[in-house]
Amino acid sequence: MLAAAGDGDARGAARALRDGADVEARDARRRTPLLLAAAADHVEVAELLLHVGADPDAVDDRSDTPWLVTGVTGSVAMGRLLLDAGADLTLRNRFGGLSPIPASERGHVAYVRWVTTTDVDLDHVNDLGWTALLEAVVLGDGGRRHRAVVQALLDAGADPMIRDRQGRTALELAEARGLTAMAAVLRRG
């Protein structure tokens, strides 16, 4: 079951289920078949697993859940599927963050635009002291994708005045990094 889910083999996963495989089986890192499918963006396998009752909130040994990894992969299709299955948007990853934070860091524009339409807290501060907006500035490259992420967050009402642990706003961080185009986006709001 685990191998089929991780490989995106929907037929193999269905066969394993028919043969009595546990939909909540765990690998050595405590990942379930659904988490493996989500991490590899195998939507068809995830649909099957959710249909037979897979837990969309199963947590692995790194505090990842299927929903949280959609922020890493940037998969809107998987995110929608898991949201429809009742995924808990308040669960936190190993850094204390919610899915928009890694999505913003990675410049997943389509995902950030979509996730801003959900009930997820866009102003959530992770254990590093960063919101999605701050992370896009601190860990992003300042390029087109990260500027689009920042604009999407601002358009959705993310608070640009939240400060990091050193007391700096996203604008101050962009200016300090020499990200002039990013700073311009933040000034315009």
Coordinates of C-alpha atoms in Angstrom, one line a residue:
M1 CA 0.0 0.0 0.0
L2 CA 2.7 2.5 1.0
A3 CA 4.7 1.8 -2.2
A4 CA 1.7 2.1 -4.4
A5 CA 0.6 5.4 -2.8
G6 CA 4.1 6.9 -3.1
D7 CA 4.5 5.8 -6.7
G8 CA 1.1 7.1 -7.8
D9 CA -0.2 3.6 -8.6
A10 CA -3.9 3.9 -8.1
R11 CA -4.6 0.4 -9.3
G12 CA -1.9 -1.0 -7.0
A13 CA -3.4 0.9 -4.1
A14 CA -6.9 -0.3 -4.9
R15 CA -5.6 -3.9 -5.2
A16 CA -3.8 -3.5 -1.8
L17 CA -7.0 -2.2 -0.2
R18 CA -9.0 -5.2 -1.7
D19 CA -6.4 -7.5 -0.2
G20 CA -6.9 -6.0 3.2
A21 CA -4.1 -3.4 3.4
D22 CA -4.5 -0.8 6.2
V23 CA -5.3 2.6 4.7
E24 CA -3.5 4.1 7.8
A25 CA -0.3 2.0 7.5
R26 CA 2.8 3.8 8.5
D27 CA 6.3 3.7 7.1
A28 CA 9.5 4.1 9.1
R29 CA 8.9 7.9 9.2
R30 CA 5.3 7.5 10.3
R31 CA 4.0 8.6 6.9
T32 CA 0.6 7.2 5.8
P33 CA -0.2 6.3 2.2
L34 CA -2.2 9.5 2.0
L35 CA 0.7 11.6 3.1
L36 CA 3.0 9.9 0.6
A37 CA 0.4 10.5 -2.2
A38 CA 0.1 14.1 -1.2
A39 CA 3.8 14.7 -1.0
A40 CA 4.2 13.3 -4.6
D41 CA 1.0 15.0 -5.8
H42 CA -0.7 11.8 -6.8
V43 CA -4.2 13.2 -6.7
E44 CA -5.9 10.0 -8.1
V45 CA -4.4 7.9 -5.3
A46 CA -5.3 10.5 -2.7
E47 CA -9.0 10.5 -4.0
L48 CA -9.1 6.7 -3.6
L49 CA -7.6 6.8 -0.1
L50 CA -9.9 9.6 1.1
H51 CA -12.9 7.7 -0.3
V52 CA -12.1 4.7 1.9
G53 CA -11.6 6.9 5.0
A54 CA -7.9 7.9 5.1
D55 CA -7.2 10.5 7.7
P56 CA -6.4 13.9 6.1
D57 CA -4.8 15.0 9.4
A58 CA -2.4 12.1 10.0
V59 CA 0.9 13.4 11.3
D60 CA 4.3 11.9 10.6
D61 CA 7.5 12.0 12.6
R62 CA 8.3 15.5 11.2
S63 CA 4.9 17.0 12.1
D64 CA 3.8 16.9 8.4
T65 CA 0.3 16.2 7.4
P66 CA -1.2 15.7 3.9
W67 CA -2.6 19.3 4.1
L68 CA 0.7 20.8 5.3
V69 CA 2.7 19.2 2.5
T70 CA 0.5 20.9 -0.1
G71 CA 2.2 24.2 0.9
V72 CA 5.5 22.6 0.1
T73 CA 4.4 21.1 -3.2
G74 CA 2.2 24.0 -4.2
S75 CA -0.5 21.6 -5.4
V76 CA -3.8 23.4 -5.6
A77 CA -5.6 20.2 -6.8
M78 CA -4.4 18.2 -3.8
G79 CA -5.1 21.2 -1.5
R80 CA -8.7 21.4 -2.7
L81 CA -9.2 17.6 -2.3
L82 CA -7.9 17.7 1.2
L83 CA -9.8 20.8 2.2
D84 CA -13.0 19.1 0.9
A85 CA -12.1 16.1 3.0
G86 CA -12.1 18.3 6.1
A87 CA -8.3 18.8 6.6
D88 CA -7.5 20.8 9.8
L89 CA -6.0 24.1 8.6
T90 CA -4.7 24.9 12.1
L91 CA -2.2 22.0 12.4
R92 CA 1.4 23.2 12.4
N93 CA 4.5 21.8 10.8
R94 CA 7.8 21.2 12.6
F95 CA 8.6 24.9 12.3
G96 CA 5.2 25.9 13.8
G97 CA 3.9 27.0 10.5
L98 CA 0.8 26.7 8.4
S99 CA 0.7 25.7 4.7
P100 CA 0.9 29.3 3.3
I101 CA 4.3 29.8 4.9
P102 CA 6.3 27.2 3.0
A103 CA 4.3 27.9 -0.1
S104 CA 5.3 31.6 0.1
E105 CA 8.9 30.7 0.7
R106 CA 8.9 28.5 -2.4
G107 CA 7.1 31.1 -4.6
H108 CA 4.1 28.9 -5.3
V109 CA 1.9 31.7 -6.7
A110 CA -1.1 29.7 -7.8
Y111 CA -1.2 27.9 -4.4
V112 CA -0.9 31.1 -2.4
R113 CA -3.6 32.8 -4.4
W114 CA -5.9 29.8 -3.9
V115 CA -5.1 29.3 -0.2
T116 CA -5.9 32.9 0.6
T117 CA -9.5 32.1 -0.2
T118 CA -9.7 29.4 2.5
D119 CA -10.0 30.0 6.3
V120 CA -6.3 29.5 6.9
D121 CA -4.7 32.2 9.1
L122 CA -2.5 34.3 6.8
D123 CA -1.0 36.2 9.7
H124 CA 0.0 33.1 11.6
V125 CA 3.6 33.5 13.0
N126 CA 5.7 30.4 13.0
D127 CA 8.3 29.4 15.6
L128 CA 11.0 31.4 13.6
G129 CA 8.9 34.5 14.1
W130 CA 7.8 34.7 10.4
T131 CA 4.4 35.0 8.7
A132 CA 3.9 33.9 5.1
L133 CA 4.5 37.5 4.0
L134 CA 7.8 37.7 6.0
E135 CA 9.0 34.3 4.8
A136 CA 8.4 35.3 1.1
V137 CA 10.7 38.3 1.7
V138 CA 13.3 36.7 4.0
L139 CA 13.7 33.4 2.1
G140 CA 12.4 34.3 -1.3
D141 CA 14.6 35.6 -4.1
G142 CA 12.8 38.8 -4.7
G143 CA 11.9 37.7 -8.2
R144 CA 8.6 37.8 -10.1
R145 CA 7.2 34.7 -8.4
H146 CA 7.9 36.0 -4.9
R147 CA 6.6 39.4 -5.7
A148 CA 3.4 37.8 -7.0
V149 CA 3.1 35.8 -3.7
V150 CA 3.6 39.0 -1.7
Q151 CA 1.0 40.8 -3.8
A152 CA -1.5 37.9 -3.4
L153 CA -1.0 37.9 0.4
L154 CA -1.5 41.7 0.6
D155 CA -4.6 41.5 -1.7
A156 CA -6.0 38.9 0.7
G157 CA -5.5 41.2 3.7
A158 CA -2.2 39.8 5.2
D159 CA -0.9 42.3 7.7
P160 CA 2.4 43.9 6.4
M161 CA 3.1 45.6 9.8
I162 CA 3.7 42.3 11.6
R163 CA 7.3 42.4 12.7
D164 CA 9.9 39.6 12.9
R165 CA 11.7 38.7 16.1
Q166 CA 14.2 41.6 15.5
G167 CA 11.3 44.0 15.1
R168 CA 11.5 44.4 11.3
T169 CA 8.5 44.5 8.9
A170 CA 8.5 42.9 5.5
L171 CA 9.2 46.2 3.9
E172 CA 12.2 46.9 6.1
L173 CA 13.5 43.4 5.4
A174 CA 13.1 43.8 1.7
E175 CA 15.0 47.1 1.8
A176 CA 17.7 45.6 3.9
R177 CA 18.2 42.8 1.4
G178 CA 18.2 45.3 -1.5
L179 CA 15.1 43.8 -3.0
T180 CA 13.9 47.1 -4.6
A181 CA 11.1 45.6 -6.7
M182 CA 9.8 43.7 -3.7
A183 CA 9.9 46.8 -1.5
A184 CA 7.9 48.6 -4.2
V185 CA 5.2 45.9 -4.0
L186 CA 5.1 46.3 -0.3
R187 CA 4.9 50.1 -0.4
R188 CA 2.0 49.9 -2.9
G189 CA 0.2 47.3 -0.9

